[in-house]
Coordinates of C-alpha atoms in Angstrom, one line a residue:
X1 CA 17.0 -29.8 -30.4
X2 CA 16.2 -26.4 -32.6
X3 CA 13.8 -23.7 -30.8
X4 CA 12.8 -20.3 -32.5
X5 CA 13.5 -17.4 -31.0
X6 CA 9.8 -16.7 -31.0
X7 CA 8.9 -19.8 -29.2
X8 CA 11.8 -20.2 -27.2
X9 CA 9.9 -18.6 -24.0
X10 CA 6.8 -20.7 -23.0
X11 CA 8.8 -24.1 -24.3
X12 CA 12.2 -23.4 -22.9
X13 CA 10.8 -22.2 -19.7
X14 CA 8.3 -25.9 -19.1
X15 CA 11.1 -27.9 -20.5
X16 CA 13.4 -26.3 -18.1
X17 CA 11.1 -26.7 -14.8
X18 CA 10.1 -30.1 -15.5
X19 CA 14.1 -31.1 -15.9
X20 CA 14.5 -29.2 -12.6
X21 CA 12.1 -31.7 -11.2
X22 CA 14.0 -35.2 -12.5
X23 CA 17.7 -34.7 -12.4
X24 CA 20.6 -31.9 -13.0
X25 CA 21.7 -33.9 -16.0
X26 CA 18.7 -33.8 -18.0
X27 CA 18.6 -29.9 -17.7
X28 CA 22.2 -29.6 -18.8
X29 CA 21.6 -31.7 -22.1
X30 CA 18.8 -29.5 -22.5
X31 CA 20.3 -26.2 -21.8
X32 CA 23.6 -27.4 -23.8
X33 CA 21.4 -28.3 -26.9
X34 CA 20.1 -24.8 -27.0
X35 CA 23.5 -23.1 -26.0
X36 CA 25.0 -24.9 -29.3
X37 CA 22.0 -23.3 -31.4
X38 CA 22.4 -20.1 -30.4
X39 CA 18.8 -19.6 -30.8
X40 CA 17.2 -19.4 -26.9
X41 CA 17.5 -15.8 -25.7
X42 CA 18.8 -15.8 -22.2
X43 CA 15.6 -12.8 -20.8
X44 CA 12.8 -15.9 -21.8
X45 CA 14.3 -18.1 -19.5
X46 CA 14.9 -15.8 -16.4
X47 CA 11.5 -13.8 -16.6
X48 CA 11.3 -12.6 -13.0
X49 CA 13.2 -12.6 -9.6
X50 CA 11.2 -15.6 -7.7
X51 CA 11.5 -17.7 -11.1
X52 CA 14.8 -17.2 -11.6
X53 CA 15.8 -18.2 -7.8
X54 CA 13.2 -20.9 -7.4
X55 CA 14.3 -23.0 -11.2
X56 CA 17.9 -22.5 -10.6
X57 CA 17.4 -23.5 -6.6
X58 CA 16.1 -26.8 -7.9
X59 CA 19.0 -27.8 -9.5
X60 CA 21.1 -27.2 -6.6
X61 CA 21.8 -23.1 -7.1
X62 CA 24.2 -24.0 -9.6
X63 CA 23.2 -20.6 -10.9
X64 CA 26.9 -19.8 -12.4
X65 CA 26.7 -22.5 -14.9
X66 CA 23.9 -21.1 -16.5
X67 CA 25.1 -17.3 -16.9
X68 CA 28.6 -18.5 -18.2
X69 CA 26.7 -20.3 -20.7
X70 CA 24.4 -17.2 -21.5
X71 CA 27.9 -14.9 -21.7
X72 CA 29.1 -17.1 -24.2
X73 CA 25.9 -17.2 -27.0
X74 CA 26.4 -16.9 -29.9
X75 CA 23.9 -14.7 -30.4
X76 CA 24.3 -11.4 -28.2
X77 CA 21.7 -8.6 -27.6
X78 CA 21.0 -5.8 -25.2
X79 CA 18.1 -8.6 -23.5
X80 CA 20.4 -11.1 -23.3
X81 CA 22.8 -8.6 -21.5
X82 CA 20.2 -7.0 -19.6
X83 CA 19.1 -10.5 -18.2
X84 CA 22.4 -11.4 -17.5
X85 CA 23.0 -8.5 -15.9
X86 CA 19.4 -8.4 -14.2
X87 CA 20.3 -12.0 -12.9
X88 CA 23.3 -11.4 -10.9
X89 CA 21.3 -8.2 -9.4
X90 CA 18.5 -10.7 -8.3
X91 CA 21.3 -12.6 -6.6
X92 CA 22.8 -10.1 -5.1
X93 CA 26.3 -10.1 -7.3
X94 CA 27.1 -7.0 -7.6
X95 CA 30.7 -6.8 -9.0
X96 CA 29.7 -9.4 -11.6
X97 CA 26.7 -7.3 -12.6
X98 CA 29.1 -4.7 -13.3
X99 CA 31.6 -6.6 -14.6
X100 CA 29.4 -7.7 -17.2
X101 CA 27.3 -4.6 -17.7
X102 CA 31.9 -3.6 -19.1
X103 CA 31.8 -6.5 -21.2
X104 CA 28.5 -5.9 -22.8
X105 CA 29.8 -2.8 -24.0
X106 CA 33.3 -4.1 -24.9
X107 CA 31.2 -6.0 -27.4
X108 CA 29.6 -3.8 -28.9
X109 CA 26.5 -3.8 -27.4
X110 CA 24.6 -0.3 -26.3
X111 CA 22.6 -0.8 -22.8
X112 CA 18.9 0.5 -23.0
X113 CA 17.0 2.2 -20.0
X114 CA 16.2 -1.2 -17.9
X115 CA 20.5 -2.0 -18.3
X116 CA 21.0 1.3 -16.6
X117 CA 18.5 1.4 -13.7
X118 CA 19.8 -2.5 -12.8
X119 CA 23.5 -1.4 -12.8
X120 CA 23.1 2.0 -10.9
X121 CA 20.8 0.3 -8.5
X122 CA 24.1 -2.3 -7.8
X123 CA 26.2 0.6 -8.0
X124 CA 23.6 2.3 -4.8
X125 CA 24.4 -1.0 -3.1
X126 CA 28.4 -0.8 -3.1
X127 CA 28.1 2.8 -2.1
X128 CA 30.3 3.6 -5.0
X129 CA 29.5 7.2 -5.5
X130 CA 32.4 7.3 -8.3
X131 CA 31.4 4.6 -10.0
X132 CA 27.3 6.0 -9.8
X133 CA 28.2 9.5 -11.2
X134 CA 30.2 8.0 -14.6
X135 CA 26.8 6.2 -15.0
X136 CA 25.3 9.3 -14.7
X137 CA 26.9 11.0 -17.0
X138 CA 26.8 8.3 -19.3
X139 CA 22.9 8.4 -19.3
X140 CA 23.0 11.6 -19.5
X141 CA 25.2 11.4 -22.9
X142 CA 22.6 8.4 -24.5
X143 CA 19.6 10.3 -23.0
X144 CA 17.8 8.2 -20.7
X145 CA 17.7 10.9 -18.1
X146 CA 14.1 11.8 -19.2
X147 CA 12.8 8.0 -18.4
X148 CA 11.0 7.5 -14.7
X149 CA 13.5 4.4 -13.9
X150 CA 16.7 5.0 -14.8
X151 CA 15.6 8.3 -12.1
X152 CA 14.4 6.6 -9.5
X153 CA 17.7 4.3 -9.5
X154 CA 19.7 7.8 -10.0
X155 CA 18.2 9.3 -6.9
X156 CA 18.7 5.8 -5.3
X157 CA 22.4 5.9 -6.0
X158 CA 22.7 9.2 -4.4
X159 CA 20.7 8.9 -1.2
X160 CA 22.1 5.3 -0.3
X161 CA 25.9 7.0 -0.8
X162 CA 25.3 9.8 1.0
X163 CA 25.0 12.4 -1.2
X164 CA 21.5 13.8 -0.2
X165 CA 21.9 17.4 -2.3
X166 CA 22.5 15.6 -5.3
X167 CA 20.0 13.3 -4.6
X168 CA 17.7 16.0 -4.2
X169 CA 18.7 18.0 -7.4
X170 CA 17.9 15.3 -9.4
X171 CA 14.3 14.6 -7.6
X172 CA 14.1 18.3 -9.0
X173 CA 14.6 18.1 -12.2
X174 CA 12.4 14.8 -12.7
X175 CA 9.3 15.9 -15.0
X176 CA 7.3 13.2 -13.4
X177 CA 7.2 11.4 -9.9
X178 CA 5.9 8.3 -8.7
X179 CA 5.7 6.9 -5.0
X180 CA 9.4 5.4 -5.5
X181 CA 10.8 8.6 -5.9
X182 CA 9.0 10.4 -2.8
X183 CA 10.1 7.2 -0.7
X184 CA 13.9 7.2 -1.9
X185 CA 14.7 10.4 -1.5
X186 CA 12.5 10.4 2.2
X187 CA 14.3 7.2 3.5
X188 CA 17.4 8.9 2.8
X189 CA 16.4 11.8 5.0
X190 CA 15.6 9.4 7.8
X191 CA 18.7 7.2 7.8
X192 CA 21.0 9.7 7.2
X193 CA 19.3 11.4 10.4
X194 CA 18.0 14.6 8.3
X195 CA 14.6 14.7 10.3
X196 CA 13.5 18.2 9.6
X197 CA 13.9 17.9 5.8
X198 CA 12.4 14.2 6.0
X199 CA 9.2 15.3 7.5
X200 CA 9.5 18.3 5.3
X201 CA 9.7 16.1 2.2
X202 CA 6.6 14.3 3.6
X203 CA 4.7 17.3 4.0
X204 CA 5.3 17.8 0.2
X205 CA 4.8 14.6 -0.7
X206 CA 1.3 15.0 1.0
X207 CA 0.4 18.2 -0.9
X208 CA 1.6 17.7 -4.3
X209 CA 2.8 14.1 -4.5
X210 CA 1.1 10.7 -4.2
X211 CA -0.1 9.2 -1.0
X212 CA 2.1 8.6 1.2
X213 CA 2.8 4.8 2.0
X214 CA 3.1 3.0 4.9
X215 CA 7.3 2.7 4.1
X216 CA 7.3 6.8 3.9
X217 CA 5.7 7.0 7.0
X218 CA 7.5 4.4 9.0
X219 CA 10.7 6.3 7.5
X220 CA 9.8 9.6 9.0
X221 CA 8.2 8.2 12.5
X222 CA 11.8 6.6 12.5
X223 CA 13.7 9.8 12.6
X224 CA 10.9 11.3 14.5
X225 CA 11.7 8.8 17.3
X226 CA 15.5 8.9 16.9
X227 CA 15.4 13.1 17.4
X228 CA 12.7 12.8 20.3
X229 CA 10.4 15.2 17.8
X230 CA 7.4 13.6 19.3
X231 CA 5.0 16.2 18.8
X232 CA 5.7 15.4 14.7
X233 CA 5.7 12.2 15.6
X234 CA 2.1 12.1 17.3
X235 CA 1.1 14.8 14.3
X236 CA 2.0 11.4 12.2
X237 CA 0.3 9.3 14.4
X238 CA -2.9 11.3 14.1
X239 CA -2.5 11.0 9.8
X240 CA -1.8 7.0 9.9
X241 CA -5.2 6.7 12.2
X242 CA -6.5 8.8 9.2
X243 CA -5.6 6.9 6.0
X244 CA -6.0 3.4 8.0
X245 CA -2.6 2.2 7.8
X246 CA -1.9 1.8 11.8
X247 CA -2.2 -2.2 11.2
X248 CA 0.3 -2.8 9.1
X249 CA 3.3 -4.1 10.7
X250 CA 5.8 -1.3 9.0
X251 CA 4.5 1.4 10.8
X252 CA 3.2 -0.3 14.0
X253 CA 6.8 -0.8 14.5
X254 CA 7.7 2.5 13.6
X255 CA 4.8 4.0 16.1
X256 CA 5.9 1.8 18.8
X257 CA 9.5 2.5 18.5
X258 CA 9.2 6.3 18.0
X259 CA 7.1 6.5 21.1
X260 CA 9.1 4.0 23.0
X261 CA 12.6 6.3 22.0
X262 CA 10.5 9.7 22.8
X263 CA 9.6 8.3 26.4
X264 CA 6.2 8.3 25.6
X265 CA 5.3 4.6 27.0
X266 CA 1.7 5.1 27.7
X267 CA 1.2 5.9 23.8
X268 CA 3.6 3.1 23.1
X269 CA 1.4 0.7 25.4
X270 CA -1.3 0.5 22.3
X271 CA 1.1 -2.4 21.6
X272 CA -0.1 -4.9 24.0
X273 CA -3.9 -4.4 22.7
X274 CA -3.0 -4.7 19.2
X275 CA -2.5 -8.0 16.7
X276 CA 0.9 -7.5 16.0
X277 CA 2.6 -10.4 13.7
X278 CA 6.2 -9.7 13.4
X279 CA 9.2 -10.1 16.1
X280 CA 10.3 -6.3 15.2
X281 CA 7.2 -4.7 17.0
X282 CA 7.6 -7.0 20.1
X283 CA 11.5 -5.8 20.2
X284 CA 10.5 -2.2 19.6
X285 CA 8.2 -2.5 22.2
X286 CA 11.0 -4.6 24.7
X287 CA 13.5 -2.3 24.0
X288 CA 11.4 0.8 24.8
X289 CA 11.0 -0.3 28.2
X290 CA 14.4 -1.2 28.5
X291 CA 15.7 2.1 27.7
X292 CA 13.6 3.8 30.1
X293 CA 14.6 1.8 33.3
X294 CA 11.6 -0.3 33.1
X295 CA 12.6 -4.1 33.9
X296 CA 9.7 -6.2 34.5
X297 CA 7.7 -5.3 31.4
X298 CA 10.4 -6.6 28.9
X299 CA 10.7 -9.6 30.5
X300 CA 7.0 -10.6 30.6
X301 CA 6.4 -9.5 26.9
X302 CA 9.9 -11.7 26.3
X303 CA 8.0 -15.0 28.1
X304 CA 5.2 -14.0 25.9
X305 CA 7.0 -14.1 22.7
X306 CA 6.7 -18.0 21.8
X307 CA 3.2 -18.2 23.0
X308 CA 2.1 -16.4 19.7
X309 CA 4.3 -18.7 17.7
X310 CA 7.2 -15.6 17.0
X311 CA 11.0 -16.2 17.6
X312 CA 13.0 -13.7 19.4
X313 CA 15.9 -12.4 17.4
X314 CA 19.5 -11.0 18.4
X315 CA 18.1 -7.3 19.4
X316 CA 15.3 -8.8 21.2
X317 CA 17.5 -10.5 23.8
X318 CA 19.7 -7.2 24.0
X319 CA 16.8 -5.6 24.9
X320 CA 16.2 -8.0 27.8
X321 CA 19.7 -8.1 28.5
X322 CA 19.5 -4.1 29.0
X323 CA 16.4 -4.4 31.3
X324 CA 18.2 -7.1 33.4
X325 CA 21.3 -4.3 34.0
X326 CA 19.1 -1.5 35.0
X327 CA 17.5 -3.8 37.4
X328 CA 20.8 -5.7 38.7
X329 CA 19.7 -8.7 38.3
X330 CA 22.5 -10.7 37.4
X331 CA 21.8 -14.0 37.2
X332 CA 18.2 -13.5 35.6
X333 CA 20.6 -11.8 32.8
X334 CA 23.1 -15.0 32.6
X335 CA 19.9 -17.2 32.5
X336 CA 19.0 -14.9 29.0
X337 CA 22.1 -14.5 27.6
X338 CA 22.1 -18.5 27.9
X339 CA 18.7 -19.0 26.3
X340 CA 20.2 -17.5 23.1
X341 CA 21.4 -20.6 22.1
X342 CA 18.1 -22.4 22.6
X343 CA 17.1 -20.0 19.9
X344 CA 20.1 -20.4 17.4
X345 CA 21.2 -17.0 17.7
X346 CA 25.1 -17.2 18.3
X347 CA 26.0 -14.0 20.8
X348 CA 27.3 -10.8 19.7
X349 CA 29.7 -8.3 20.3
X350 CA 26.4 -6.5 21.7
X351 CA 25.6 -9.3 23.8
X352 CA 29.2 -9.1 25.1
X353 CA 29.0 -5.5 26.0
X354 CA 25.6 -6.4 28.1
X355 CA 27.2 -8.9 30.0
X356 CA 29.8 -7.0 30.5
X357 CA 27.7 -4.6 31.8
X358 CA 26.0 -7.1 34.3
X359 CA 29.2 -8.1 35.8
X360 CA 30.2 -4.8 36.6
X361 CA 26.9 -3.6 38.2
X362 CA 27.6 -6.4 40.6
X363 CA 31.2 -5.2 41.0
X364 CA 32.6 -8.3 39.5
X365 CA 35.4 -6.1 37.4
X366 CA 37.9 -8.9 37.1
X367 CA 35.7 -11.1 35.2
X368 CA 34.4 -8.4 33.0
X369 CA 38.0 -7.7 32.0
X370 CA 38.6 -11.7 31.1
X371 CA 35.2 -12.0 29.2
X372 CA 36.2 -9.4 27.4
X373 CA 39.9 -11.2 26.6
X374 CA 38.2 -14.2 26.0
X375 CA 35.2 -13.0 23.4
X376 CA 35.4 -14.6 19.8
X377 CA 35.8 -11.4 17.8
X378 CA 38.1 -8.8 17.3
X379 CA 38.4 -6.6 20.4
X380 CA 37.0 -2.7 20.0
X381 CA 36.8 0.1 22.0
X382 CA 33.0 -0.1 22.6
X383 CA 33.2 -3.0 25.3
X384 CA 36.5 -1.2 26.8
X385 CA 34.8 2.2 27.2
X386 CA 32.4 0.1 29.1
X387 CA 34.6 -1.4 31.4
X388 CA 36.3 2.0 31.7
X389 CA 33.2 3.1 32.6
X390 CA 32.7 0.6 35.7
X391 CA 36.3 1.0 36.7
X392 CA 35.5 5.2 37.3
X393 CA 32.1 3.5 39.4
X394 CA 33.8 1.3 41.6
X395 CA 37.0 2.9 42.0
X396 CA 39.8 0.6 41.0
X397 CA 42.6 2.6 39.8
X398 CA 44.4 -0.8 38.0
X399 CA 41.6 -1.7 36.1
X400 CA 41.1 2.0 34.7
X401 CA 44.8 2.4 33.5
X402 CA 44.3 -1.1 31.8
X403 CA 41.3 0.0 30.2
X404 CA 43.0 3.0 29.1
X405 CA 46.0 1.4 27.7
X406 CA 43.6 -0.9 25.4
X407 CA 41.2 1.7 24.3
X408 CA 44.3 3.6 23.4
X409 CA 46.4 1.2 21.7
X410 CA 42.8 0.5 19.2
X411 CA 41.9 3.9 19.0
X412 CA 44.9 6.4 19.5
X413 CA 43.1 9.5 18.7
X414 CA 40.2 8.8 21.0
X415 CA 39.7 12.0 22.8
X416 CA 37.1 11.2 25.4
X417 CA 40.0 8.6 26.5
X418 CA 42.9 11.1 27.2
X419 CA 40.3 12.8 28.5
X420 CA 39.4 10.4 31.0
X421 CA 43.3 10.2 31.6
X422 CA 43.9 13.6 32.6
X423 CA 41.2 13.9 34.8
X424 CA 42.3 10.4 36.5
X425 CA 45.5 11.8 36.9
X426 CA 44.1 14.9 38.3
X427 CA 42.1 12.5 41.2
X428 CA 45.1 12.1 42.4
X429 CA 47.3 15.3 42.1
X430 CA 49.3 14.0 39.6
X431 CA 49.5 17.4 37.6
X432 CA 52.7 17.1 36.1
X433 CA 51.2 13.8 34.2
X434 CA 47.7 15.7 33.3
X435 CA 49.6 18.5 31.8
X436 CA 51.5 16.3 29.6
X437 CA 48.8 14.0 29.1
X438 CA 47.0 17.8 27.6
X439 CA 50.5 18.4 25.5
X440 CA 50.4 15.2 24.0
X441 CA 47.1 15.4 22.9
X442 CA 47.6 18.7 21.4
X443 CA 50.8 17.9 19.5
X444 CA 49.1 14.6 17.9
X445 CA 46.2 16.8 17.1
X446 CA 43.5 14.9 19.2
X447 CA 40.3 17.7 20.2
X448 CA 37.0 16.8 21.5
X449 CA 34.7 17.0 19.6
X450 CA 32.0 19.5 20.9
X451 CA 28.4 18.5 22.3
X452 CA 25.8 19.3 20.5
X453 CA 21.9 18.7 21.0
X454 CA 18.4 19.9 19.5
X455 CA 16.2 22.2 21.0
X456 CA 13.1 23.8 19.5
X457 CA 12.2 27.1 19.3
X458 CA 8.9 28.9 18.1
X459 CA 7.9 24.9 17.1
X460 CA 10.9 25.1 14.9
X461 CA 14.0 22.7 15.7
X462 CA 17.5 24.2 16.1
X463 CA 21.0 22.4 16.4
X464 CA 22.8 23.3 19.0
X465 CA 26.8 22.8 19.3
X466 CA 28.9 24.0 22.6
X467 CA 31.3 26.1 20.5
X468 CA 29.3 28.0 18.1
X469 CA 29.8 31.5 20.0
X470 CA 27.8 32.6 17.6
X471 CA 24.5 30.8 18.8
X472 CA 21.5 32.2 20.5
X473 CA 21.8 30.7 23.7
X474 CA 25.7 31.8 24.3
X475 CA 24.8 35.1 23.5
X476 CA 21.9 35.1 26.1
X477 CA 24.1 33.3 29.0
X478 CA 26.2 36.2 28.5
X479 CA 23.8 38.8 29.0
X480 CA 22.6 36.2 32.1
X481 CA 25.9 36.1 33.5
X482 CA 26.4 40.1 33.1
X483 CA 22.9 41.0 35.3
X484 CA 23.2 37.7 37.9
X485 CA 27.0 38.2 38.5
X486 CA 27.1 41.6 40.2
X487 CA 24.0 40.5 42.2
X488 CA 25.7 37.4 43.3
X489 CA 28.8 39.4 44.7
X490 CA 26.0 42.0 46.4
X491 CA 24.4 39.2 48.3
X492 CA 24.0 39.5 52.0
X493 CA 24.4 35.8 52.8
X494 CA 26.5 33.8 49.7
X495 CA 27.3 30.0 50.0
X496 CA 30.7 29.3 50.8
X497 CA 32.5 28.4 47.7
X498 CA 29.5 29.3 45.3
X499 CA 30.8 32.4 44.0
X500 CA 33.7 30.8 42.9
X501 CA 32.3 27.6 41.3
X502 CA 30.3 29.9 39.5
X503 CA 32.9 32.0 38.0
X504 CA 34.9 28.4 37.0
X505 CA 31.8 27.3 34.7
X506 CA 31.8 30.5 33.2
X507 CA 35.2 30.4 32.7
X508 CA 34.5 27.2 31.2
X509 CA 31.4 27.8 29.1
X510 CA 34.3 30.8 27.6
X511 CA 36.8 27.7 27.0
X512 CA 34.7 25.9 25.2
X513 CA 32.9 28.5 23.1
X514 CA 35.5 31.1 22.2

């Protein structure tokens, strides 16, 4: 069977689907026949993403089979590589993308714009920032820099690895714009946990860019509820009610959560009057009460759940799980962790740590320490620091050294560990062992890394780290200490022992600053 090129596309493509439909064999004598002709281009019969999924589905996914015959065509050009390529994208094969995006030049053939923006984008996905900046400079060398796509997937590349100022450079540079570009480089503000310059970006964006989407907003009400900026984040709030885009799911999730994280339930509450579709606002919403002690609201909006025909998901019942250990309800929290299986939702190392967490409110420590010897994956500090936790609760010396030993054996350079280790050993005048303990830590190098936290100023926010002497706020303590200590000392009446546990945190607030 002969096809033209020209007609190739609407014949190949019906042949094709209706020998999807009868049998596998059919559609390989078919296929074969053109392969042998070298006359079907390989972009005419993978048009688009859901066709190239749904025909190849048919037969079974046998999806290989087809792009080893396409590699192998006689006749080559930068489509037919570009679909191949484009294919394997679609299916989420990234090494063989690239893989063949290296063969398609080892033959000769020069990729165009769409070759370039599929690769880089696979490229984003691997978070191979080497690999991203030789594409780079390759487009920059053909000159494709100037065309929208192959800068969108650039700015991609760099925000998904990371690399935010390049990122941003290139945004820059661009001579045009369109909504993907705003929401690339604003998503990877948010995830990267860049709040300030994210809602900065979307201020921009709002001024001089295109209007902003549901996806840019939920990005920044994201961050906003991740820093606690809720004053932004109602600011946001007040422009979603504006453009009309509170009922899309996105950003009702995004509101709910961001208020939910922020502590503002009553706002967050707007969730039980409003359609919501999706599992991830219920779960915002379950969590949210979770996290701020509340233990009978997660569990009602949990029982409602399957009534509106939704299935919960893993971090729905970690949320319920939470609510059950701030309330102490043990058994209620068994009876969940249970249901997950009713559900098909196989328990994980987060589900684990909330049982864990259960058994030890009730003071059952021995069988948090065998659940956590008995679990299916690989053991990490996480649950052990949890344990550690309940052992410095309830008292029991044995468990805490054993918790040590196995935090410390997975993570030897865990500070907050030999942290907790000195000061154990200082509970019980062990000082000789504490000061080692200190010496040890010093000679393998282990430090604590130093607090830090956000606080806002003139409406601005600030970071604030324990041992930047050079801060505002040390500077102002000492200037506190210098008027409120000599008026301390003149005092007519002075709590025993105040004086000098006063002078100790100063000393300390010096220690950790200086």
């Amino acid at each position: 069977m002969i096809i033209h090129r020209e007609y190739a596309g609407n014949l190949g493509l019906h042949h094709l689907e209706a020998c999807m439909d009868k049998s596998r064999k059919n559609e390989r004598k078919f296929t074969l026949s053109v392969f042998e002709t070298g006359c079907c281009v390989v972009c005419y019969v993978v048009p688009n993403r859901d066709y190239c999924k749904g025909i190849w589905d048919k037969g079974g996914g046998k999806l290989d089979y087809g792009l080893q015959l396409c590699e192998k065509m006689r006749i080559q050009d930068v489509f037919s590589w570009t679909s191949i390529i484009t294919t394997y994208v679609w299916t989420g094969q990234e090494d063989r993308a690239i893989k063949a995006f290296i063969r398609m030049q080892e033959a000769g053939v020069s990729p165009n714009e769409y070759t370039f923006a599929g690769v880089i984008s696979r490229v984003a996905n691997l978070a191979r920032v080497e690999w991203g900046e030789q594409l780079h400079a390759h487009v920059l060398q053909r000159g494709f820099i100037s065309l929208l796509s192959v800068e969108n997937s650039i700015v991609t590349m760099h925000a998904k690895c990371g690399c935010l100022a390049s990122g941003s450079k290139v945004f820059h540079e661009m001579s045009r714009r369109d909504i993907v570009s705003w929401n690339t480089l604003i998503a990877g503000y948010s995830q990267g946990g860049y709040g300030e310059e994210a809602f900065q970006f979307l201020s921009w964006m709002r001024r001089d860019g295109p209007q902003p989407n549901e996806f840019a907003l939920a990005s920044v009400l994201s961050v906003c509820g991740s820093m606690a900026m809720l004053e932004q984040g109602k600011q946001l709030h007040t422009h979603v009610l504006f453009v009309g885009l509170e009922f899309t799911s996105m950003v009702q999730s995004a509101l709910v959560n961001m208020h939910s994280k922020c502590g503002s339930i009553k706002e967050a509450a707007i969730f039980d009057v409003t359609e919501l579709s999706d599992i991830i606002s219920w779960t915002a919403m379950i969590n949210g009460y979770a996290e701020h002690g509340f233990y009978r609201e997660p569990i009602v909006l949990f029982k409602k759940i399957p009534r509106v025909g939704l299935k919960p998901d893993l971090v729905t019942f970690i949320g319920v799980l939470v609510a059950c250990c701030h309330a102490g309800m043990v058994d209620l929290g068994f009876h969940y962790n249970s249901m997950s299986n009713d559900f098909g939702i196989n328990p994980a190392k987060e589900h684990y740590g909330c049982t864990v967490d259960l058994l030890y409110q009730a003071g059952r420590l021995g069988e948090a320490e065998d659940m956590i010897k008995s679990m299916p994956f690989q053991q990490d500090d996480v649950v052990w620091s949890t344990l550690l936790r309940a052992c410095r609760l309830h008292g029991d010396t044995d468990c805490r050294r054993r918790a040590v030993d196995e935090i410390l054996k997975l993570d030897p350079s865990c500070a907050a560990t030999h942290i907790t280790l000195v000061n154990m050993y200082a509970a019980k005048g062990k000082w000789r062992e504490a000061v080692e303990v200190r010496i040890m830590m010093r000679s393998k190098g282990v430090i604590k890394e130093p607090g830090w936290s956000w606080i806002k100023v003139k409406d601005q926010p600030s970071e604030f780290v324990a041992d930047l002497s050079e801060n505002w706020f040390l500077t102002n303590w000492f200037q506190f200490s210098e008027i409120v200590d000599p008026l301390i000392h003149s005092c007519d009446f002075v709590v025993p022992g105040f004086i000098a546990g006063f002078q100790l945190y100063l000393v300390q607030i010096v220690n950790l600053t200086l």
